[in-house]
Amino acid sequence: ALGKGSDLEKAFATAALVYNNSADPEGKLSKAETKSLLQTQFWGFIQGQENKPKYREIISALDEESENKIDFEDFMILLVSLTLMSDLLQEIKSVKTTK
């Protein structure tokens, strides 16, 4: 659908597809599923972040109250939060091209 879309549009479309492929029929993920998805699909951003207080806070929230589910909006906020704190972001900032 976004074959001619911009790189940014494709990136967000990919995030939406990955989320939707894991979500339940109501379009939500359990916290355990969210944690697993982050560990399998977002490893480059979360690797090495285990000692950062904000990372521990986010992961602790996923471990608590596991009956609560996460919708796509909350998932995207989580991705942005993890991206902003990631050491990988600093490496990415030094790259000038997406090709």
Short mmCIF file of C-alpha atoms in Angstrom, two decimals:
data_model
loop_
_atom_site.label_atom_id
_atom_site.label_comp_id
_atom_site.label_asym_id
_atom_site.label_seq_id
_atom_site.Cartn_x
_atom_site.Cartn_y
_atom_site.Cartn_z
CA ALA A 1 0.00 0.00 0.00
CA LEU A 2 2.91 2.36 0.65
CA GLY A 3 5.21 1.18 -2.10
CA LYS A 4 5.80 4.78 -3.15
CA GLY A 5 5.56 6.18 0.35
CA SER A 6 8.34 8.04 2.07
CA ASP A 7 10.83 6.25 4.31
CA LEU A 8 9.07 7.66 7.36
CA GLU A 9 5.66 6.53 6.14
CA LYS A 10 7.03 3.05 5.49
CA ALA A 11 8.60 2.93 8.95
CA PHE A 12 5.31 3.74 10.67
CA ALA A 13 3.39 1.38 8.40
CA THR A 14 5.82 -1.38 9.35
CA ALA A 15 5.36 -0.62 13.06
CA ALA A 16 1.58 -0.79 12.60
CA LEU A 17 1.81 -4.10 10.72
CA VAL A 18 4.10 -5.68 13.32
CA TYR A 19 1.74 -4.55 16.08
CA ASN A 20 -1.39 -5.73 14.26
CA ASN A 21 0.12 -9.13 13.52
CA SER A 22 0.63 -9.67 17.25
CA ALA A 23 -2.53 -8.01 18.58
CA ASP A 24 -5.66 -9.82 19.68
CA PRO A 25 -8.99 -9.45 17.81
CA GLU A 26 -9.70 -6.27 19.81
CA GLY A 27 -6.44 -4.76 18.52
CA LYS A 28 -4.62 -4.95 21.85
CA LEU A 29 -1.57 -6.69 23.30
CA SER A 30 -1.15 -8.09 26.78
CA LYS A 31 1.76 -6.60 28.66
CA ALA A 32 3.61 -9.92 28.43
CA GLU A 33 3.08 -9.96 24.66
CA THR A 34 4.27 -6.38 24.46
CA LYS A 35 7.45 -7.21 26.34
CA SER A 36 8.07 -10.21 24.10
CA LEU A 37 7.46 -8.14 20.96
CA LEU A 38 9.94 -5.52 22.14
CA GLN A 39 12.54 -8.18 22.88
CA THR A 40 12.17 -9.81 19.47
CA GLN A 41 11.46 -6.82 17.21
CA PHE A 42 13.14 -3.89 18.98
CA TRP A 43 16.23 -5.54 20.43
CA GLY A 44 18.69 -3.12 18.83
CA PHE A 45 17.14 -0.23 20.71
CA ILE A 46 16.71 -1.92 24.08
CA GLN A 47 19.98 -3.87 24.17
CA GLY A 48 22.28 -2.49 26.85
CA GLN A 49 19.60 -0.27 28.39
CA GLU A 50 18.89 -2.55 31.35
CA ASN A 51 20.65 -0.32 33.89
CA LYS A 52 18.84 2.88 32.94
CA PRO A 53 16.16 3.82 35.48
CA LYS A 54 13.61 4.82 32.82
CA TYR A 55 14.06 1.51 31.00
CA ARG A 56 13.60 -0.43 34.25
CA GLU A 57 10.49 1.64 34.98
CA ILE A 58 8.98 0.82 31.58
CA ILE A 59 9.75 -2.90 31.82
CA SER A 60 8.50 -3.05 35.41
CA ALA A 61 5.21 -1.55 34.26
CA LEU A 62 4.94 -4.34 31.68
CA ASP A 63 5.57 -6.95 34.37
CA GLU A 64 2.91 -5.53 36.71
CA GLU A 65 -0.85 -5.75 36.27
CA SER A 66 -0.50 -8.16 33.40
CA GLU A 67 -4.27 -8.29 32.88
CA ASN A 68 -4.18 -4.75 31.50
CA LYS A 69 -3.70 -4.58 27.76
CA ILE A 70 -1.90 -2.08 25.58
CA ASP A 71 -3.46 -0.45 22.54
CA PHE A 72 -1.59 0.76 19.47
CA GLU A 73 -1.33 4.34 20.73
CA ASP A 74 0.28 3.25 24.00
CA PHE A 75 2.55 0.87 22.09
CA MET A 76 3.81 3.69 19.86
CA ILE A 77 4.42 5.92 22.90
CA LEU A 78 6.40 3.05 24.41
CA LEU A 79 8.47 2.68 21.22
CA VAL A 80 9.23 6.40 21.11
CA SER A 81 10.18 6.43 24.79
CA LEU A 82 12.54 3.49 24.36
CA THR A 83 14.01 5.01 21.20
CA LEU A 84 14.73 8.36 22.87
CA MET A 85 16.66 6.75 25.72
CA SER A 86 18.53 4.28 23.54
CA ASP A 87 22.25 4.43 22.97
CA LEU A 88 21.52 3.30 19.42
CA LEU A 89 19.78 6.64 18.78
CA GLN A 90 23.10 8.43 19.21
CA GLU A 91 24.64 6.20 16.55
CA ILE A 92 21.70 6.77 14.22
CA LYS A 93 22.00 10.54 14.60
CA SER A 94 25.46 10.37 13.08
CA VAL A 95 24.15 8.70 9.90
CA LYS A 96 23.14 11.16 7.20
CA THR A 97 21.30 8.89 4.78
CA THR A 98 18.63 6.19 4.85
CA LYS A 99 19.88 4.46 1.73
#
